[in-house]
PDB file of C-alpha atoms and ligand atoms in Angstrom:
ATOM      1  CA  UNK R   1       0.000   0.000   0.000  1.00 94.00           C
ATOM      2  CA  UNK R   2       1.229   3.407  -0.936  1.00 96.00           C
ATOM      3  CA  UNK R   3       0.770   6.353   1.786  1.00 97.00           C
ATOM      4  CA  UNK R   4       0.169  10.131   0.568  1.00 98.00           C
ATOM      5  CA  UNK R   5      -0.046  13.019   2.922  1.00 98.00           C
ATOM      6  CA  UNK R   6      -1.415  16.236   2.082  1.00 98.00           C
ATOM      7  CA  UNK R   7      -2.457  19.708   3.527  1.00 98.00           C
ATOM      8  CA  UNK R   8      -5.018  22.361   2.592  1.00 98.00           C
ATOM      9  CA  UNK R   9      -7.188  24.770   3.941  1.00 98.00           C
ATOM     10  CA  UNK R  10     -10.842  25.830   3.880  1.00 98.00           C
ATOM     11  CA  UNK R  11     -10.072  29.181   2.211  1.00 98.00           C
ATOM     12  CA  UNK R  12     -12.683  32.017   3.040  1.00 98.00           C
ATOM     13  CA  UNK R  13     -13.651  35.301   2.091  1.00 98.00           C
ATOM     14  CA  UNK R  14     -15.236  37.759   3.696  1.00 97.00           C
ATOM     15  CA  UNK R  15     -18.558  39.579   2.133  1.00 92.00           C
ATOM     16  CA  UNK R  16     -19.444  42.035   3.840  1.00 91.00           C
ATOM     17  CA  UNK R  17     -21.160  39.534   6.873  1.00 89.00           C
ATOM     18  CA  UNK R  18     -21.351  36.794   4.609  1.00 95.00           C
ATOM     19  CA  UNK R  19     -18.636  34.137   4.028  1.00 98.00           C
ATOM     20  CA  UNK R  20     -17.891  32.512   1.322  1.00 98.00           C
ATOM     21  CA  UNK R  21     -15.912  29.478   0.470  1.00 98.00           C
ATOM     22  CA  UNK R  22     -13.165  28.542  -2.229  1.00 98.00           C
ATOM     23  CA  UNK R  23     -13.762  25.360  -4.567  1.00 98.00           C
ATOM     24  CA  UNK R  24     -11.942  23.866  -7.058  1.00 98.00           C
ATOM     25  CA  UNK R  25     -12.658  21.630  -9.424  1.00 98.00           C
ATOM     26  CA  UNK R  26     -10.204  18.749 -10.193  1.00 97.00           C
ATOM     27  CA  UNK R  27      -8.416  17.211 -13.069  1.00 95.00           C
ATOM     28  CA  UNK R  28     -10.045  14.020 -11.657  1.00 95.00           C
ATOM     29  CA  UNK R  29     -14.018  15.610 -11.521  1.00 97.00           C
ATOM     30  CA  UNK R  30     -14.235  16.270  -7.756  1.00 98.00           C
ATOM     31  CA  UNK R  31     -14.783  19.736  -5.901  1.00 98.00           C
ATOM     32  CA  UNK R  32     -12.456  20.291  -3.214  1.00 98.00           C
ATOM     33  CA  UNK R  33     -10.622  22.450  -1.779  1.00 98.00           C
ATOM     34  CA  UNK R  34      -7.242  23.854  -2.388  1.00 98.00           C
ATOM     35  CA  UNK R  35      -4.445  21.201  -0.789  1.00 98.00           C
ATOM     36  CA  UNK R  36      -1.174  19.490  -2.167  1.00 98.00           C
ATOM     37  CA  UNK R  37       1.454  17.087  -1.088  1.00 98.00           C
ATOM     38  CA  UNK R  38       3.936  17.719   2.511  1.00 98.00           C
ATOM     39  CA  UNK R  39       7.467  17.973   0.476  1.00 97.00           C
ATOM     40  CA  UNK R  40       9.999  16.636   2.739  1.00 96.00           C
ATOM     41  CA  UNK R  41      11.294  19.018   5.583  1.00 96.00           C
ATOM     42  CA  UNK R  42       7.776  21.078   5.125  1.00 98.00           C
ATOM     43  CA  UNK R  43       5.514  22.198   7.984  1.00 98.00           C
ATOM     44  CA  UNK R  44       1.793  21.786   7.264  1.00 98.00           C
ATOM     45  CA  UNK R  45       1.168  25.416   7.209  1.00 98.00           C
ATOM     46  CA  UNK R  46       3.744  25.956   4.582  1.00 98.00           C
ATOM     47  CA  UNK R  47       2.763  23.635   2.605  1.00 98.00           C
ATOM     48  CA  UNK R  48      -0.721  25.076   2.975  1.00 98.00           C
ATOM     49  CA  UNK R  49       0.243  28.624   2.178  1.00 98.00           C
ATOM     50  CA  UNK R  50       2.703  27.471  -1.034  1.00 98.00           C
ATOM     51  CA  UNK R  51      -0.324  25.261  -2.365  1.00 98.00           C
ATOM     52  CA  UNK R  52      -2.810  28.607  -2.101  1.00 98.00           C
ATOM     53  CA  UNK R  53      -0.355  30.178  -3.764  1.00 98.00           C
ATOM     54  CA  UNK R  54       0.509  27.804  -6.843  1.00 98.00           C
ATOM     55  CA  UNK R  55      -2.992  26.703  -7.518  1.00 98.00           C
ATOM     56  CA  UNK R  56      -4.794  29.985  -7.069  1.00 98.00           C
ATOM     57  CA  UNK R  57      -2.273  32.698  -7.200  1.00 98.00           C
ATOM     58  CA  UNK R  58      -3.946  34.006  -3.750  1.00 98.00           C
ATOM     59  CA  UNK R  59      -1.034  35.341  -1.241  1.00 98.00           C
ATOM     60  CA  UNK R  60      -2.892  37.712   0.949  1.00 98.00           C
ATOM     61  CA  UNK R  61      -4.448  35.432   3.712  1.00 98.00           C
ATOM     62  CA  UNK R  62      -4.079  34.442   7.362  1.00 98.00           C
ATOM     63  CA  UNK R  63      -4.760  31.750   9.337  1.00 98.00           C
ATOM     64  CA  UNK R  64      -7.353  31.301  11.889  1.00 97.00           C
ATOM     65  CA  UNK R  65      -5.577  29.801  14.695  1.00 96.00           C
ATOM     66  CA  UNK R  66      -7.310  26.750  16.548  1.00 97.00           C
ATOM     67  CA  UNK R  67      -8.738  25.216  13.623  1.00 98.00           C
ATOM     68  CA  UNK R  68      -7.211  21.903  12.330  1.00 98.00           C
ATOM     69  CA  UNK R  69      -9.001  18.837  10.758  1.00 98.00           C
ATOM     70  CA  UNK R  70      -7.300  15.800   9.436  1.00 98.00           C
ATOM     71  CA  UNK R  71      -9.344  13.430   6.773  1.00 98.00           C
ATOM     72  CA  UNK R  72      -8.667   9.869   5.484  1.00 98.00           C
ATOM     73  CA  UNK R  73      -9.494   8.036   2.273  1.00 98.00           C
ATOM     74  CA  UNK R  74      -8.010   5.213  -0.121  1.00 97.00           C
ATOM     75  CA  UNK R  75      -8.127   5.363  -3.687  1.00 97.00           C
ATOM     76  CA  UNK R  76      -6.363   3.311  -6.467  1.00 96.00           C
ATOM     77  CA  UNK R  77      -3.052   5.014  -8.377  1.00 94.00           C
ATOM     78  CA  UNK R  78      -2.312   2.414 -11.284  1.00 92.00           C
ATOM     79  CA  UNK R  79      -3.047  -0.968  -9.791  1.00 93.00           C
ATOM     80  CA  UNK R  80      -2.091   0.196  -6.038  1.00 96.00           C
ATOM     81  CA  UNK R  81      -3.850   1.595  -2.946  1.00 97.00           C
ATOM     82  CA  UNK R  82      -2.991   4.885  -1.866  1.00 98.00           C
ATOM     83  CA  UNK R  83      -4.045   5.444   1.835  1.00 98.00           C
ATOM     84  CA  UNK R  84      -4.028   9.053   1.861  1.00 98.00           C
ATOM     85  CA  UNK R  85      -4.156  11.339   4.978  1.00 98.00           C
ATOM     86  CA  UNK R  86      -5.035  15.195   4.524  1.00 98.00           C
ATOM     87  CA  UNK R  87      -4.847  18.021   6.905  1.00 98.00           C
ATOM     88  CA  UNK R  88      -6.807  20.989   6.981  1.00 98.00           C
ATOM     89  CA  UNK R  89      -6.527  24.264   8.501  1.00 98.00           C
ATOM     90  CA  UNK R  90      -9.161  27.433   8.513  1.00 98.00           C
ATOM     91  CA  UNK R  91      -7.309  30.396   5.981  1.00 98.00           C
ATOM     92  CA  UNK R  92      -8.994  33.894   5.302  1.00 98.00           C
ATOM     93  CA  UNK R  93      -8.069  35.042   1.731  1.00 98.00           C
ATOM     94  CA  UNK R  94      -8.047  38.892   1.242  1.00 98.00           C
ATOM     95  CA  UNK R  95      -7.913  38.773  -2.201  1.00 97.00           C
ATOM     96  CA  UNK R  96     -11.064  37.258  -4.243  1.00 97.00           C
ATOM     97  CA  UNK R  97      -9.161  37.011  -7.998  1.00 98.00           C
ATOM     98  CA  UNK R  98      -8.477  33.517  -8.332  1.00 98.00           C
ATOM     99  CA  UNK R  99      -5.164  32.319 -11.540  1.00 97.00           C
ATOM    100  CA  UNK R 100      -5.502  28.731 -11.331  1.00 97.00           C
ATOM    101  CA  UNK R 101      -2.969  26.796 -12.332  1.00 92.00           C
ATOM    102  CA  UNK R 102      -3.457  23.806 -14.906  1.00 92.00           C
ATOM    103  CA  UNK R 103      -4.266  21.313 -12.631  1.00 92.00           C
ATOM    104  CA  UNK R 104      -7.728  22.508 -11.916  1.00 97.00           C
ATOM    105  CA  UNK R 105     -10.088  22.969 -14.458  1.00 98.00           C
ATOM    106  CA  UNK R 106     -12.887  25.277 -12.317  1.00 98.00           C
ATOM    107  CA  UNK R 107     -13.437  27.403  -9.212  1.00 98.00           C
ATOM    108  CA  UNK R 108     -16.110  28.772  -7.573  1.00 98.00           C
ATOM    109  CA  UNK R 109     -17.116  30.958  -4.102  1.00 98.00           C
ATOM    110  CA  UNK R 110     -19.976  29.694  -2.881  1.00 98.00           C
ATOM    111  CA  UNK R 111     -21.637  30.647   0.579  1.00 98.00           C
ATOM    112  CA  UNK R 112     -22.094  27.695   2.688  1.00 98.00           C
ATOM    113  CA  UNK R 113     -25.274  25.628   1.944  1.00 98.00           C
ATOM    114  CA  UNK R 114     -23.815  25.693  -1.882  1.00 98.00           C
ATOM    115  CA  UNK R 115     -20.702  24.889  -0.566  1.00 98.00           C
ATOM    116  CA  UNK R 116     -22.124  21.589   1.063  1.00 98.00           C
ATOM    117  CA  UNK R 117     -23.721  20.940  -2.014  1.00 98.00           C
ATOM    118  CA  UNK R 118     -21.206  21.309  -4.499  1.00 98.00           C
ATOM    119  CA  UNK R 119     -18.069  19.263  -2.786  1.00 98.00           C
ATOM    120  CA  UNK R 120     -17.985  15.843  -3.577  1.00 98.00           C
ATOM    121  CA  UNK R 121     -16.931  13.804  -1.124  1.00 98.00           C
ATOM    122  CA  UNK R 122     -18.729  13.640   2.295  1.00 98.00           C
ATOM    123  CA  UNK R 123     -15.172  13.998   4.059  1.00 98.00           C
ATOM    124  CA  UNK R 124     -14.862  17.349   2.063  1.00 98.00           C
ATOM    125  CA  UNK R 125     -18.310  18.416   3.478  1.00 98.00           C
ATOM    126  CA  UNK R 126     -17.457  17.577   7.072  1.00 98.00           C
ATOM    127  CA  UNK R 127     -14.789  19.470   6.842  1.00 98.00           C
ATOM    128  CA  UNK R 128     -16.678  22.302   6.030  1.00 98.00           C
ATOM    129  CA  UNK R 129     -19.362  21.793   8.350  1.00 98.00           C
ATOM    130  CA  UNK R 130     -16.470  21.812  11.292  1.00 98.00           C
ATOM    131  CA  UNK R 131     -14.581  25.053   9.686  1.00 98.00           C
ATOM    132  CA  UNK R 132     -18.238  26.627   9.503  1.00 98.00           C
ATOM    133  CA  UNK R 133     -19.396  26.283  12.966  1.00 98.00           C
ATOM    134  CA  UNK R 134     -15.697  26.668  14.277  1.00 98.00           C
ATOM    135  CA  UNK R 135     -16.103  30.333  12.385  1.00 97.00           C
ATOM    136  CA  UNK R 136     -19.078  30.832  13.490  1.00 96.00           C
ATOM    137  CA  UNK R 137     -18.157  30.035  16.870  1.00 97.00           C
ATOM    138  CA  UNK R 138     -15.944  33.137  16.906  1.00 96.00           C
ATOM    139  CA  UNK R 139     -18.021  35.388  15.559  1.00 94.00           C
ATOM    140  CA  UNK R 140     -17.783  34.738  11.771  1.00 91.00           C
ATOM    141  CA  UNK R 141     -16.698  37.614   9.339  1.00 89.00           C
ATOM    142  CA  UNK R 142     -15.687  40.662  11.586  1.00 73.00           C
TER     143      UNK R 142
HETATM  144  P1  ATP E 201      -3.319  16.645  -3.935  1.00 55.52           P
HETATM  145  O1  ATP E 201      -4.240  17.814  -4.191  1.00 55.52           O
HETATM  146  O2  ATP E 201      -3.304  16.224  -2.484  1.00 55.52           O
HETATM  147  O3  ATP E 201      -1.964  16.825  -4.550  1.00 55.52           O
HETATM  148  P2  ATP E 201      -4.317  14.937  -6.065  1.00 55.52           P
HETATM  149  O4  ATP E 201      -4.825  16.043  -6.890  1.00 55.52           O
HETATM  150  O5  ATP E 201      -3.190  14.143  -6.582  1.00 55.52           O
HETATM  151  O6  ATP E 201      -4.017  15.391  -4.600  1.00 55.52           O
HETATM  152  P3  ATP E 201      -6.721  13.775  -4.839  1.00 55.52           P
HETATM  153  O7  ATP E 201      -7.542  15.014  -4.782  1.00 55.52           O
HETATM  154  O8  ATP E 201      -6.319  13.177  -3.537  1.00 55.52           O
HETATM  155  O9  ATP E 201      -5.441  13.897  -5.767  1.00 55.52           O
HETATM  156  O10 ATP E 201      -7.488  12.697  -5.701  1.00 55.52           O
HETATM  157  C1  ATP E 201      -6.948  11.422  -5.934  1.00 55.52           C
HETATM  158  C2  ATP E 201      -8.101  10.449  -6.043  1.00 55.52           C
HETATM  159  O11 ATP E 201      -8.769  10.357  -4.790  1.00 55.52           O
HETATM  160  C3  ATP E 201      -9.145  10.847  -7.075  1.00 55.52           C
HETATM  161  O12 ATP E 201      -9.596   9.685  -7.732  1.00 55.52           O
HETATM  162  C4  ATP E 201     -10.258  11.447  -6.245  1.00 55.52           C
HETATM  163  O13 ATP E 201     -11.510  11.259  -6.853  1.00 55.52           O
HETATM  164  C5  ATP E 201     -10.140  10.679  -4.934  1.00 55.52           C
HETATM  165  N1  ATP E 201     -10.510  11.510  -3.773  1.00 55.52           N
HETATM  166  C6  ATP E 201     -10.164  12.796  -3.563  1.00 55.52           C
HETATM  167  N2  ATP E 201     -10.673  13.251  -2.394  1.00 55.52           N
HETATM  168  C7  ATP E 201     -11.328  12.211  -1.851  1.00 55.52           C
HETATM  169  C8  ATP E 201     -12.071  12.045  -0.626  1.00 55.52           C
HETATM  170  N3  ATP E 201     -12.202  13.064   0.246  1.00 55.52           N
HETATM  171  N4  ATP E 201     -12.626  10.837  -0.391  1.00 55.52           N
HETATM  172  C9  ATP E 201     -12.485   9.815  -1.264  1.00 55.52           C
HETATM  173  N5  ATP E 201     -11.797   9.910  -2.428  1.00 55.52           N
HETATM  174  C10 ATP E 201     -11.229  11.093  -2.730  1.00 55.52           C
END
């Protein structure tokens, strides 16, 4: 079995009150959110703010401290298993223009309930749910 580790944020943006989310599509057909492999002698949150960076040309963020969620999944690469982990952390873009690089086809910011329904995979979605109420929790979009 191979093993994969990855990191990515929820990236939102503030509107006004309202928040809204950062999707992209993939190569492969899923909505997700921005994320990329740990390189070797990377901290999450590096790799984190180089993958914002190279997929969606956004630099101007910050991190909400106290939010991190880790998710699991297996999927086949060429015959094998990959047992992939992926961490995510909570990021607040200040920028909303989006370059995407070539290996997403799409984006999209999408307030919450669209959000929900647009990822694909229910790991994705509790994600969000956990970055939404842990936003909400402290008060949202100041
Ligand atoms: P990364 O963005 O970490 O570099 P990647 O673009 O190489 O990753 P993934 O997004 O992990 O690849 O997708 C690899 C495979 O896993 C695809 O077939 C995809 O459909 C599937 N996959 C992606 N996310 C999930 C998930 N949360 N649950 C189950 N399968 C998933």
């Amino acid at each position: 079995m191979l093993h994969e580790r990855s990191a990515g944020a929820v990236v939102f943006y503030c509107e006004g009150k309202c928040i809204e989310y950062l999707l992209l599509l993939y190569g492969a057909g899923h909505w997700d959110f921005p994320k990329g492999n740990i390189e070797e002698g990377e901290e999450e949150v590096e790799t984190v703010r180089r993958e914002i960076f190279e997929e969606t040309g956004i630099k101007n963020i910050a991190f909400v401290s106290g939010f991190r969620h880790e998710i699991r999944y297996f999927y086949r690469k060429m015959g094998d298993v990959v047992n992939k982990k992926v961490v995510f952390y909570l990021v607040r873009s200040y920028e909303k223009e989006v370059r995407l690089s070539s290996e997403h086809k799409d984006y999209v910011w999408l307030d919450y309930e669209n959000s929900l329904k647009r990822l694909t995979y229910n790991t994705a979605k509790e994600t969000l749910i956990r970055a939404h109420d842990f936003l909400k929790s402290i008060g949202g979009c100041p």
